[in-house]
PDB file of C-alpha atoms in Angstrom:
ATOM      1  CA  MET A  15      19.253  42.949 -32.167  1.00  0.00           C
ATOM      2  CA  LEU A  16      23.726  42.788 -32.949  1.00  0.00           C
ATOM      3  CA  PHE A  17      24.870  45.253 -30.546  1.00  0.00           C
ATOM      4  CA  MET A  18      23.340  43.187 -27.565  1.00  0.00           C
ATOM      5  CA  ALA A  19      24.371  39.751 -29.067  1.00  0.00           C
ATOM      6  CA  LEU A  20      28.255  41.893 -28.750  1.00  0.00           C
ATOM      7  CA  ILE A  21      27.688  43.361 -25.305  1.00  0.00           C
ATOM      8  CA  ILE A  22      26.260  39.779 -24.301  1.00  0.00           C
ATOM      9  CA  ILE A  23      29.752  38.139 -26.317  1.00  0.00           C
ATOM     10  CA  GLY A  24      31.460  40.398 -24.250  1.00  0.00           C
ATOM     11  CA  ILE A  25      30.468  39.552 -21.404  1.00  0.00           C
ATOM     12  CA  LEU A  26      31.117  36.061 -21.392  1.00  0.00           C
ATOM     13  CA  VAL A  27      34.112  36.319 -22.959  1.00  0.00           C
ATOM     14  CA  GLY A  28      35.793  38.511 -19.797  1.00  0.00           C
ATOM     15  CA  ALA A  29      33.724  35.430 -17.394  1.00  0.00           C
ATOM     16  CA  ASN A  30      36.029  33.831 -19.298  1.00  0.00           C
ATOM     17  CA  ILE A  31      39.116  35.718 -18.690  1.00  0.00           C
ATOM     18  CA  TYR A  32      38.324  35.789 -14.766  1.00  0.00           C
ATOM     19  CA  LEU A  33      37.563  32.991 -13.836  1.00  0.00           C
ATOM     20  CA  ALA A  34      40.116  30.995 -15.403  1.00  0.00           C
ATOM     21  CA  GLN A  35      42.850  34.135 -14.222  1.00  0.00           C
ATOM     22  CA  ARG A  36      40.838  33.511 -10.451  1.00  0.00           C
ATOM     23  CA  PHE A  37      41.411  30.489 -10.391  1.00  0.00           C
ATOM     24  CA  ALA A  38      45.341  29.408 -11.729  1.00  0.00           C
ATOM     25  CA  TYR A  39      45.985  31.912  -8.698  1.00  0.00           C
ATOM     26  CA  PHE A  40      44.289  30.284  -6.388  1.00  0.00           C
ATOM     27  CA  PHE A  41      45.750  26.530  -6.770  1.00  0.00           C
ATOM     28  CA  ASP A  42      48.567  28.315  -8.396  1.00  0.00           C
ATOM     29  CA  LEU A  43      48.454  26.803 -11.484  1.00  0.00           C
ATOM     30  CA  ALA A  44      51.979  26.339 -14.101  1.00  0.00           C
ATOM     31  CA  SER A  45      49.870  27.209 -16.425  1.00  0.00           C
ATOM     32  CA  THR A  46      46.865  29.091 -17.229  1.00  0.00           C
ATOM     33  CA  LEU A  47      46.101  26.968 -20.179  1.00  0.00           C
ATOM     34  CA  PRO A  48      43.978  24.631 -19.313  1.00  0.00           C
ATOM     35  CA  LEU A  49      41.652  26.589 -17.824  1.00  0.00           C
ATOM     36  CA  TYR A  50      41.463  28.882 -20.850  1.00  0.00           C
ATOM     37  CA  ILE A  51      40.753  26.080 -22.486  1.00  0.00           C
ATOM     38  CA  LEU A  52      37.905  24.530 -19.719  1.00  0.00           C
ATOM     39  CA  PHE A  53      35.576  26.971 -19.258  1.00  0.00           C
ATOM     40  CA  PRO A  54      35.331  28.233 -22.707  1.00  0.00           C
ATOM     41  CA  PHE A  55      34.274  23.997 -22.902  1.00  0.00           C
ATOM     42  CA  ILE A  56      32.333  24.491 -20.751  1.00  0.00           C
ATOM     43  CA  THR A  57      30.211  27.682 -21.949  1.00  0.00           C
ATOM     44  CA  ILE A  58      29.993  26.888 -24.998  1.00  0.00           C
ATOM     45  CA  PHE A  59      28.765  23.327 -24.191  1.00  0.00           C
ATOM     46  CA  MET A  60      25.874  25.225 -21.864  1.00  0.00           C
ATOM     47  CA  ILE A  61      24.842  27.072 -24.778  1.00  0.00           C
ATOM     48  CA  TRP A  62      24.387  24.514 -27.383  1.00  0.00           C
ATOM     49  CA  THR A  63      22.533  22.528 -24.989  1.00  0.00           C
ATOM     50  CA  VAL A  64      20.101  24.936 -23.243  1.00  0.00           C
ATOM     51  CA  MET A  65      19.302  27.138 -26.708  1.00  0.00           C
ATOM     52  CA  GLY A  66      19.848  24.260 -29.255  1.00  0.00           C
ATOM     53  CA  LEU A  67      18.509  21.051 -27.799  1.00  0.00           C
ATOM     54  CA  VAL A  68      15.474  22.414 -25.797  1.00  0.00           C
ATOM     55  CA  ASN A  69      13.174  21.303 -27.710  1.00  0.00           C
ATOM     56  CA  SER A  70      14.674  18.126 -27.899  1.00  0.00           C
ATOM     57  CA  LEU A  71      12.243  14.431 -28.947  1.00  0.00           C
ATOM     58  CA  SER A  72      15.464  12.281 -27.780  1.00  0.00           C
ATOM     59  CA  SER A  73      16.645  11.455 -24.835  1.00  0.00           C
ATOM     60  CA  VAL A  74      19.938  11.969 -25.546  1.00  0.00           C
ATOM     61  CA  GLY A  75      18.736  14.847 -26.037  1.00  0.00           C
ATOM     62  CA  HIS A  76      16.581  15.632 -22.593  1.00  0.00           C
ATOM     63  CA  ILE A  77      19.946  13.881 -20.629  1.00  0.00           C
ATOM     64  CA  LEU A  78      22.136  16.619 -22.479  1.00  0.00           C
ATOM     65  CA  TRP A  79      19.905  19.955 -21.602  1.00  0.00           C
ATOM     66  CA  MET A  80      20.131  19.584 -18.144  1.00  0.00           C
ATOM     67  CA  ALA A  81      23.079  18.524 -18.078  1.00  0.00           C
ATOM     68  CA  GLY A  82      23.840  21.931 -19.730  1.00  0.00           C
ATOM     69  CA  ALA A  83      20.509  23.748 -17.047  1.00  0.00           C
ATOM     70  CA  ILE A  84      22.753  22.796 -14.387  1.00  0.00           C
ATOM     71  CA  THR A  85      25.901  23.677 -15.284  1.00  0.00           C
ATOM     72  CA  MET A  86      24.837  27.270 -16.404  1.00  0.00           C
ATOM     73  CA  GLY A  87      23.574  26.980 -12.789  1.00  0.00           C
ATOM     74  CA  LEU A  88      26.949  26.222 -10.652  1.00  0.00           C
ATOM     75  CA  VAL A  89      28.660  28.304 -13.461  1.00  0.00           C
ATOM     76  CA  LEU A  90      26.324  31.038 -12.537  1.00  0.00           C
ATOM     77  CA  TYR A  91      27.221  31.077  -9.413  1.00  0.00           C
ATOM     78  CA  LEU A  92      30.507  30.403  -9.517  1.00  0.00           C
ATOM     79  CA  LEU A  93      31.306  33.670 -10.507  1.00  0.00           C
ATOM     80  CA  ILE A  94      29.426  35.014  -8.186  1.00  0.00           C
ATOM     81  CA  ALA A  95      30.683  34.086  -5.139  1.00  0.00           C
ATOM     82  CA  THR A  96      34.394  33.788  -6.761  1.00  0.00           C
ATOM     83  CA  ILE A  97      33.528  37.945  -7.476  1.00  0.00           C
ATOM     84  CA  GLY A  98      32.136  37.335  -3.776  1.00  0.00           C
ATOM     85  CA  VAL A  99      34.858  36.042  -2.086  1.00  0.00           C
ATOM     86  CA  ASP A 100      37.279  38.165  -4.196  1.00  0.00           C
ATOM     87  CA  LEU A 101      35.669  41.513  -2.606  1.00  0.00           C
ATOM     88  CA  ILE A 102      35.743  39.991   1.417  1.00  0.00           C
ATOM     89  CA  SER A 103      39.355  39.571   0.770  1.00  0.00           C
ATOM     90  CA  LEU A 104      40.109  42.931   0.009  1.00  0.00           C
ATOM     91  CA  ALA A 105      38.752  43.610   3.730  1.00  0.00           C
ATOM     92  CA  ILE A 106      40.136  40.171   5.123  1.00  0.00           C
ATOM     93  CA  SER A 107      43.592  38.128   4.019  1.00  0.00           C
ATOM     94  CA  ILE A 108      42.117  34.851   3.085  1.00  0.00           C
ATOM     95  CA  PRO A 109      45.074  32.724   1.682  1.00  0.00           C
ATOM     96  CA  PRO A 110      44.140  31.382  -2.824  1.00  0.00           C
ATOM     97  CA  ALA A 111      43.675  28.390  -1.942  1.00  0.00           C
ATOM     98  CA  THR A 112      40.603  28.640   0.458  1.00  0.00           C
ATOM     99  CA  LYS A 113      39.248  31.401  -1.594  1.00  0.00           C
ATOM    100  CA  GLY A 114      39.352  29.075  -3.822  1.00  0.00           C
ATOM    101  CA  TRP A 115      37.236  25.733  -2.258  1.00  0.00           C
ATOM    102  CA  ILE A 116      35.069  28.579  -0.567  1.00  0.00           C
ATOM    103  CA  ALA A 117      34.186  29.774  -4.154  1.00  0.00           C
ATOM    104  CA  ILE A 118      33.611  26.391  -4.980  1.00  0.00           C
ATOM    105  CA  ALA A 119      31.826  25.455  -1.631  1.00  0.00           C
ATOM    106  CA  LEU A 120      29.619  27.752  -1.753  1.00  0.00           C
ATOM    107  CA  THR A 121      28.548  27.703  -5.163  1.00  0.00           C
ATOM    108  CA  VAL A 122      27.950  23.361  -4.334  1.00  0.00           C
ATOM    109  CA  LEU A 123      25.754  24.849  -1.474  1.00  0.00           C
ATOM    110  CA  ILE A 124      23.690  27.565  -3.239  1.00  0.00           C
ATOM    111  CA  SER A 125      22.941  25.107  -6.664  1.00  0.00           C
ATOM    112  CA  GLY A 126      22.664  21.642  -4.046  1.00  0.00           C
ATOM    113  CA  TYR A 127      19.747  24.701  -2.299  1.00  0.00           C
ATOM    114  CA  GLY A 128      18.263  26.011  -5.614  1.00  0.00           C
ATOM    115  CA  LEU A 129      18.014  22.475  -7.175  1.00  0.00           C
ATOM    116  CA  TRP A 130      15.548  20.947  -4.000  1.00  0.00           C
ATOM    117  CA  ASN A 131      13.791  24.116  -3.791  1.00  0.00           C
ATOM    118  CA  ALA A 132      12.898  24.269  -7.411  1.00  0.00           C
ATOM    119  CA  THR A 133      11.426  21.059  -6.303  1.00  0.00           C
ATOM    120  CA  GLN A 134       8.892  22.959  -3.675  1.00  0.00           C
ATOM    121  CA  THR A 135       5.487  23.758  -4.719  1.00  0.00           C
ATOM    122  CA  LYS A 136       3.990  26.835  -2.295  1.00  0.00           C
ATOM    123  CA  VAL A 137       1.324  29.205  -2.159  1.00  0.00           C
ATOM    124  CA  ASN A 138       1.805  32.820  -1.271  1.00  0.00           C
ATOM    125  CA  GLU A 139      -1.707  35.275   0.310  1.00  0.00           C
ATOM    126  CA  VAL A 140      -1.910  38.813  -0.618  1.00  0.00           C
ATOM    127  CA  ASP A 141      -4.857  41.160  -0.145  1.00  0.00           C
ATOM    128  CA  ILE A 142      -4.429  43.997  -3.149  1.00  0.00           C
ATOM    129  CA  THR A 143      -7.756  46.916  -1.555  1.00  0.00           C
ATOM    130  CA  ILE A 144      -9.674  47.125  -6.086  1.00  0.00           C
ATOM    131  CA  ASP A 145     -11.831  50.999  -4.569  1.00  0.00           C
ATOM    132  CA  GLY A 146     -15.569  49.567  -5.393  1.00  0.00           C
ATOM    133  CA  LEU A 147     -15.710  46.189  -5.310  1.00  0.00           C
ATOM    134  CA  LYS A 148     -18.739  45.091  -3.719  1.00  0.00           C
ATOM    135  CA  GLU A 149     -17.832  42.397  -2.410  1.00  0.00           C
ATOM    136  CA  PRO A 150     -14.081  39.889  -2.431  1.00  0.00           C
ATOM    137  CA  ILE A 151     -13.397  38.226  -5.389  1.00  0.00           C
ATOM    138  CA  ARG A 152     -10.440  34.504  -4.681  1.00  0.00           C
ATOM    139  CA  ALA A 153      -8.250  34.790  -7.185  1.00  0.00           C
ATOM    140  CA  ALA A 154      -4.917  32.183  -8.018  1.00  0.00           C
ATOM    141  CA  HIS A 155      -2.489  33.800 -10.094  1.00  0.00           C
ATOM    142  CA  LEU A 156      -1.172  30.518 -11.329  1.00  0.00           C
ATOM    143  CA  THR A 157       2.846  31.163 -13.489  1.00  0.00           C
ATOM    144  CA  ASP A 158       5.874  29.914 -15.235  1.00  0.00           C
ATOM    145  CA  THR A 159       4.694  25.999 -15.008  1.00  0.00           C
ATOM    146  CA  HIS A 160       7.545  25.742 -16.438  1.00  0.00           C
ATOM    147  CA  LEU A 161       6.609  21.767 -18.615  1.00  0.00           C
ATOM    148  CA  GLY A 162       8.999  20.117 -20.181  1.00  0.00           C
ATOM    149  CA  HIS A 163      12.936  18.331 -19.589  1.00  0.00           C
ATOM    150  CA  PHE A 164      12.293  19.032 -15.408  1.00  0.00           C
ATOM    151  CA  ARG A 165       8.839  19.219 -14.703  1.00  0.00           C
ATOM    152  CA  GLY A 166       5.786  16.943 -16.092  1.00  0.00           C
ATOM    153  CA  GLY A 167       1.763  17.079 -15.770  1.00  0.00           C
ATOM    154  CA  GLU A 168       1.849  15.244 -12.466  1.00  0.00           C
ATOM    155  CA  LYS A 169       3.622  18.489 -10.739  1.00  0.00           C
ATOM    156  CA  LEU A 170       1.366  19.854 -13.348  1.00  0.00           C
ATOM    157  CA  GLN A 171      -1.872  17.757 -10.973  1.00  0.00           C
ATOM    158  CA  GLN A 172       0.173  18.888  -8.084  1.00  0.00           C
ATOM    159  CA  ILE A 173      -0.996  21.987  -8.151  1.00  0.00           C
ATOM    160  CA  VAL A 174      -3.653  21.924  -9.345  1.00  0.00           C
ATOM    161  CA  GLU A 175      -4.622  20.062  -6.084  1.00  0.00           C
ATOM    162  CA  MET A 176      -3.287  22.879  -3.995  1.00  0.00           C
ATOM    163  CA  ILE A 177      -5.474  26.013  -5.900  1.00  0.00           C
ATOM    164  CA  ASN A 178      -9.279  23.689  -5.411  1.00  0.00           C
ATOM    165  CA  LYS A 179      -8.007  23.815  -1.694  1.00  0.00           C
ATOM    166  CA  GLU A 180      -7.531  27.196  -1.605  1.00  0.00           C
ATOM    167  CA  LYS A 181     -11.134  26.684  -3.247  1.00  0.00           C
ATOM    168  CA  VAL A 182     -10.621  30.213  -5.777  1.00  0.00           C
ATOM    169  CA  ASP A 183     -13.324  31.915  -7.540  1.00  0.00           C
ATOM    170  CA  VAL A 184     -10.874  31.902 -10.609  1.00  0.00           C
ATOM    171  CA  VAL A 185      -7.558  31.454 -11.787  1.00  0.00           C
ATOM    172  CA  PHE A 186      -5.290  33.770 -13.898  1.00  0.00           C
ATOM    173  CA  PHE A 187      -2.088  31.608 -15.753  1.00  0.00           C
ATOM    174  CA  THR A 188      -0.504  33.825 -17.251  1.00  0.00           C
ATOM    175  CA  GLY A 189       2.144  31.921 -18.825  1.00  0.00           C
ATOM    176  CA  ASP A 190       4.999  29.844 -19.848  1.00  0.00           C
ATOM    177  CA  LEU A 191       2.872  26.894 -19.351  1.00  0.00           C
ATOM    178  CA  LEU A 192       5.440  24.520 -21.226  1.00  0.00           C
ATOM    179  CA  ASP A 193       9.081  24.629 -21.469  1.00  0.00           C
ATOM    180  CA  ALA A 194       9.933  21.916 -23.998  1.00  0.00           C
ATOM    181  CA  ALA A 195       8.114  20.446 -26.770  1.00  0.00           C
ATOM    182  CA  MET A 196       8.635  17.067 -24.563  1.00  0.00           C
ATOM    183  CA  GLN A 197       5.357  17.635 -23.259  1.00  0.00           C
ATOM    184  CA  LEU A 198       3.548  19.179 -25.776  1.00  0.00           C
ATOM    185  CA  LYS A 199       1.430  16.811 -25.906  1.00  0.00           C
ATOM    186  CA  PRO A 200      -2.348  16.175 -24.189  1.00  0.00           C
ATOM    187  CA  GLU A 201      -1.512  14.711 -21.096  1.00  0.00           C
ATOM    188  CA  ALA A 202       0.901  16.858 -19.286  1.00  0.00           C
ATOM    189  CA  MET A 203      -1.842  19.965 -19.353  1.00  0.00           C
ATOM    190  CA  GLN A 204      -5.266  17.976 -18.941  1.00  0.00           C
ATOM    191  CA  PRO A 205      -4.413  18.593 -15.408  1.00  0.00           C
ATOM    192  CA  LEU A 206      -5.749  22.323 -15.118  1.00  0.00           C
ATOM    193  CA  GLN A 207      -8.768  20.688 -16.743  1.00  0.00           C
ATOM    194  CA  ASN A 208      -9.890  19.246 -12.323  1.00  0.00           C
ATOM    195  CA  LEU A 209      -9.084  23.337 -11.690  1.00  0.00           C
ATOM    196  CA  ASN A 210     -12.950  24.296 -10.024  1.00  0.00           C
ATOM    197  CA  ALA A 211     -12.873  27.905 -11.236  1.00  0.00           C
ATOM    198  CA  PRO A 212     -12.742  29.319 -14.734  1.00  0.00           C
ATOM    199  CA  VAL A 213      -9.544  30.395 -15.630  1.00  0.00           C
ATOM    200  CA  TYR A 214      -8.013  33.041 -18.189  1.00  0.00           C
ATOM    201  CA  PHE A 215      -4.124  32.048 -19.698  1.00  0.00           C
ATOM    202  CA  ILE A 216      -1.279  34.008 -21.460  1.00  0.00           C
ATOM    203  CA  GLU A 217       1.469  33.364 -23.872  1.00  0.00           C
ATOM    204  CA  GLY A 218       4.138  33.572 -22.224  1.00  0.00           C
ATOM    205  CA  ASN A 219       8.126  33.345 -24.025  1.00  0.00           C
ATOM    206  CA  HIS A 220       8.881  29.951 -23.660  1.00  0.00           C
ATOM    207  CA  ASP A 221       4.457  29.148 -25.219  1.00  0.00           C
ATOM    208  CA  GLU A 222       5.348  30.964 -28.625  1.00  0.00           C
ATOM    209  CA  TYR A 223       9.324  28.432 -28.872  1.00  0.00           C
ATOM    210  CA  THR A 224       8.045  25.885 -27.494  1.00  0.00           C
ATOM    211  CA  GLY A 225       4.382  25.674 -29.825  1.00  0.00           C
ATOM    212  CA  VAL A 226       2.006  28.067 -29.010  1.00  0.00           C
ATOM    213  CA  LYS A 227      -0.858  27.858 -31.415  1.00  0.00           C
ATOM    214  CA  ALA A 228      -0.719  23.372 -30.338  1.00  0.00           C
ATOM    215  CA  ILE A 229      -0.974  24.252 -26.696  1.00  0.00           C
ATOM    216  CA  LYS A 230      -3.862  27.380 -27.347  1.00  0.00           C
ATOM    217  CA  GLU A 231      -6.075  25.256 -29.037  1.00  0.00           C
ATOM    218  CA  TYR A 232      -5.874  21.840 -26.288  1.00  0.00           C
ATOM    219  CA  LEU A 233      -6.461  25.072 -23.371  1.00  0.00           C
ATOM    220  CA  LYS A 234      -9.849  25.661 -25.350  1.00  0.00           C
ATOM    221  CA  SER A 235     -10.437  22.396 -25.763  1.00  0.00           C
ATOM    222  CA  ILE A 236     -10.719  22.441 -22.471  1.00  0.00           C
ATOM    223  CA  GLY A 237     -12.740  25.009 -21.934  1.00  0.00           C
ATOM    224  CA  ILE A 238      -9.995  27.366 -20.461  1.00  0.00           C
ATOM    225  CA  HIS A 239     -10.604  31.082 -21.539  1.00  0.00           C
ATOM    226  CA  VAL A 240      -7.303  31.948 -24.436  1.00  0.00           C
ATOM    227  CA  LEU A 241      -7.098  35.470 -24.197  1.00  0.00           C
ATOM    228  CA  GLU A 242      -5.349  37.113 -27.304  1.00  0.00           C
ATOM    229  CA  ASN A 243      -5.317  41.562 -26.813  1.00  0.00           C
ATOM    230  CA  GLU A 244      -8.338  41.284 -25.701  1.00  0.00           C
ATOM    231  CA  VAL A 245     -10.835  42.443 -22.595  1.00  0.00           C
ATOM    232  CA  THR A 246     -13.242  40.127 -20.963  1.00  0.00           C
ATOM    233  CA  HIS A 247     -15.143  40.971 -17.762  1.00  0.00           C
ATOM    234  CA  PHE A 248     -15.817  38.657 -14.785  1.00  0.00           C
ATOM    235  CA  LYS A 249     -18.317  39.163 -11.968  1.00  0.00           C
ATOM    236  CA  GLU A 250     -16.687  43.661 -11.859  1.00  0.00           C
ATOM    237  CA  LEU A 251     -13.752  43.519 -12.894  1.00  0.00           C
ATOM    238  CA  GLN A 252     -11.903  44.078 -16.407  1.00  0.00           C
ATOM    239  CA  VAL A 253      -9.173  41.090 -17.709  1.00  0.00           C
ATOM    240  CA  VAL A 254      -7.372  42.149 -20.207  1.00  0.00           C
ATOM    241  CA  GLY A 255      -5.173  39.340 -21.305  1.00  0.00           C
ATOM    242  CA  LEU A 256      -1.908  39.978 -23.950  1.00  0.00           C
ATOM    243  CA  THR A 257      -0.298  38.396 -27.005  1.00  0.00           C
TER     244      THR A 257
END
C-alpha cells in the first residue's frame, strides 16, 4: 500500500513539473514559479474535493465535488494533449505558443464531448453463444449507473424504460448503483422496481463506500435478488454473484 502511494505521488509530482515547465516554455513566461504554485494547487483541490467530499450532503459540498471532478478530467486531458503535441512536434516544427494553444483547445473539446457523452444512454446488443442452451435468453447487463452528484433517480428511470422496451427476460446489474450518499434514498433507487424482469444484483466498490448495507437492504425489499458470494439459477443459466 505504501509503495503504491509513493508511485501515485511520484506520478502526480512528475505531471505537475512537466506541465509547469512546458507551459512556461509554450508562452515564454519569465518565471515558472506561478505555474509551480498553480498546478499543485489544482491537484490538491481536485483530490480533496473528489475524495473528501464525495459523500457530502450540503449544497456547497455538492458544487465543490462537481468542480473537482470536472477539473480532474480537464487536467488529465491537458496532460495527455500536451504529451501528444510534444510527440507530434518531434516530426513537425510547431511554434511553442501554437503548441500551447493546441493542447488547450484539445483539452476543452475532448472534455466538452466527454461531458455531453456522459448524458447519453445507448443500448448495445451482443450475441453470446452458450453451448447446450435449449432456448435463447434475452438478458440486459446494467452496470455503473453511479447515481450521485451528476445523476439521480430520473436518469435511472430513463434507463429502466429503455430496458423495458427491449422486452428482456432477466437483468444482471453488476454494481456501482450509487456514487455518492446524496442519492442514498429510496426514491433514487425506486425506478428499479419498475423493471419488467427479474433482477440479479452484486455490489461494486462505489456502493461499498457509499453505504452498501443500506443499498442491499432496500434492493431486497423491492424484490431484487442480491447475490452475496452465492450461486443461483435463472432458467438454464447458473448465476454466480460475488461481493
